Coordinates of C-alpha atoms in Angstrom, one line a residue:
E1 CA 80.9 137.2 61.1
N2 CA 82.0 134.0 59.4
V3 CA 85.1 133.6 61.5
Q4 CA 87.1 130.7 63.0
L5 CA 89.2 131.3 66.1
P6 CA 91.3 128.1 66.6
N7 CA 93.1 129.3 69.8
A8 CA 90.8 131.6 71.7
L9 CA 92.1 131.2 75.2
E10 CA 91.0 134.2 77.4
T11 CA 89.4 136.1 74.6
F12 CA 86.6 138.8 74.9
W13 CA 87.3 139.8 78.4
Y14 CA 85.5 142.9 79.7
C15 CA 84.0 143.6 76.3
R16 CA 80.6 145.2 75.6
N17 CA 78.2 144.9 72.6
I18 CA 79.6 141.8 71.1
E19 CA 77.8 140.4 68.0
L20 CA 78.9 137.0 66.6
K21 CA 77.4 135.2 63.6
N22 CA 78.6 131.9 62.0
V23 CA 81.6 131.5 64.4
Q24 CA 83.7 128.5 65.4
I25 CA 85.8 128.9 68.5
D26 CA 88.3 126.3 69.9
K27 CA 90.7 126.1 72.8
A28 CA 88.5 128.7 74.4
D29 CA 88.9 128.5 78.1
Y30 CA 87.8 131.6 80.0
L31 CA 86.0 133.1 77.1
F32 CA 83.8 136.2 77.6
I33 CA 84.8 136.9 81.2
H34 CA 83.0 140.0 82.6
S35 CA 81.5 140.9 79.2
E36 CA 78.0 142.2 78.5
N37 CA 75.4 142.8 75.8
I38 CA 76.4 139.7 73.8
K39 CA 74.4 138.4 70.8
I40 CA 75.5 135.2 69.2
Q41 CA 74.0 133.2 66.3
N42 CA 75.2 130.0 64.6
Y43 CA 78.0 129.3 67.0
A44 CA 80.2 126.4 68.0
Q45 CA 82.6 126.6 71.0
N46 CA 85.0 124.2 72.6
G47 CA 86.5 125.5 75.9
N48 CA 85.7 125.7 79.6
Y49 CA 84.6 128.4 82.0
S50 CA 82.9 130.5 79.4
F51 CA 80.5 133.4 80.0
Q52 CA 81.5 133.9 83.7
Y53 CA 80.2 137.1 85.2
C54 CA 78.5 138.1 82.0
K55 CA 75.3 140.2 81.6
N56 CA 72.7 140.3 78.9
V57 CA 73.6 137.3 76.7
E58 CA 71.4 136.0 73.9
I59 CA 72.5 132.9 72.1
H60 CA 70.8 131.2 69.1
N61 CA 71.6 127.9 67.3
A62 CA 74.8 127.0 69.2
V63 CA 76.8 124.1 70.4
I64 CA 78.8 125.0 73.5
N65 CA 81.1 122.4 75.0
S66 CA 82.1 123.9 78.2
K67 CA 82.2 123.0 81.9
D68 CA 81.2 125.6 84.4
A69 CA 79.7 127.9 81.7
F70 CA 77.4 130.8 82.7
W71 CA 78.7 130.9 86.2
N72 CA 77.5 134.0 88.1
T73 CA 75.7 135.5 85.1
E74 CA 72.7 137.7 84.7
N75 CA 70.0 137.8 82.0
V76 CA 71.2 134.9 79.8
T77 CA 68.9 133.3 77.2
V78 CA 69.8 130.4 75.1
Y79 CA 67.6 129.3 72.2
D80 CA 67.8 126.1 70.0
S81 CA 71.2 125.1 71.3
E82 CA 73.1 122.4 73.0
V83 CA 74.9 123.7 76.1
M84 CA 74.8 121.5 79.3
E85 CA 76.6 118.3 79.7
N86 CA 77.9 116.9 83.0
C87 CA 77.3 120.2 84.8
T88 CA 76.1 121.0 88.3
M89 CA 73.5 123.5 89.4
A90 CA 73.7 125.6 92.5
E91 CA 71.2 125.4 95.3
D92 CA 69.7 128.8 94.3
A93 CA 69.1 127.7 90.7
D94 CA 65.3 127.6 90.7
L95 CA 62.6 127.5 88.0
A96 CA 65.2 126.1 85.6
F97 CA 64.7 125.6 81.9
E98 CA 61.4 127.6 81.6
H99 CA 60.3 127.6 77.9
S100 CA 63.6 125.9 76.9
S101 CA 64.4 123.4 74.3
V102 CA 67.1 121.6 76.2
K103 CA 69.3 118.5 76.3
A104 CA 71.0 118.6 79.7
T105 CA 72.9 116.1 81.8
I106 CA 73.3 117.5 85.3
K107 CA 75.6 115.9 87.9
S108 CA 73.6 117.4 90.9
P109 CA 70.1 117.8 92.1
V110 CA 67.9 120.2 90.2
H111 CA 65.9 122.1 92.9
S112 CA 63.1 123.1 90.6
V113 CA 62.2 122.8 86.9
K114 CA 59.4 124.9 85.4
N115 CA 57.7 124.3 82.0
P116 CA 60.6 123.0 79.9
R117 CA 59.3 123.0 76.3
T118 CA 61.1 120.0 74.7
G119 CA 64.2 117.8 74.9
S120 CA 65.5 115.9 77.9
I121 CA 67.0 116.6 81.3
V122 CA 68.9 113.9 83.3
A123 CA 69.7 114.7 86.9
E124 CA 70.6 113.2 90.2
S125 CA 67.2 114.2 91.5
F126 CA 64.5 116.8 91.0
G127 CA 62.8 118.9 93.6
A128 CA 59.7 120.8 92.5
I129 CA 58.5 120.0 88.9
I130 CA 56.1 122.7 87.7
L131 CA 54.1 121.9 84.6
D132 CA 51.3 124.3 84.3
E133 CA 48.9 125.9 81.8
N134 CA 51.7 128.2 80.6
I135 CA 53.9 125.4 79.2
K136 CA 54.7 126.0 75.5
S137 CA 54.2 123.5 72.8
P138 CA 55.2 120.7 72.3
G139 CA 55.6 120.4 76.1
N140 CA 57.2 117.0 75.8
C141 CA 60.5 117.4 77.7
E142 CA 61.6 114.1 79.3
L143 CA 62.9 114.3 82.8
K144 CA 65.0 111.3 84.0
L145 CA 67.0 110.3 87.0
W146 CA 70.6 109.1 86.7
D147 CA 69.3 105.5 87.3
D148 CA 67.4 106.0 84.0
L149 CA 63.9 106.0 85.6
T150 CA 61.7 108.4 83.7
C151 CA 59.9 110.9 85.9
F152 CA 57.8 112.7 83.3
N153 CA 57.7 112.7 79.5

């Protein structure tokens, strides 16, 4: 709690039951590899390839500047945070961003989006866009294509 790690390269590998609060981490490539049961609150990270092969991750109020983050993960939930910028999504990534507050710039097609709560998603293209009676308020997420044409808002 209340810690700064200015050079966190390859930190928190194969760890369990990690709890971080009010933490700033820099130079953090390959952070949290193969770790599980991670709870993070009020967090800032600069470093790539984070959270690979992780399980049971819950993140609140974070800014994560990372490419290829959350690769091959299970049970990851991110709340009130900024995570994705210039990322790609795999073909099997479906029903993305459900109930999320998101600001994402995605350098690939998004195969399906379901009920994003608020924010914006910019992508190469969108497959299925599911906005149903289960969308949470305010329900005003803006979906845009790279050519800046708005699909929904």
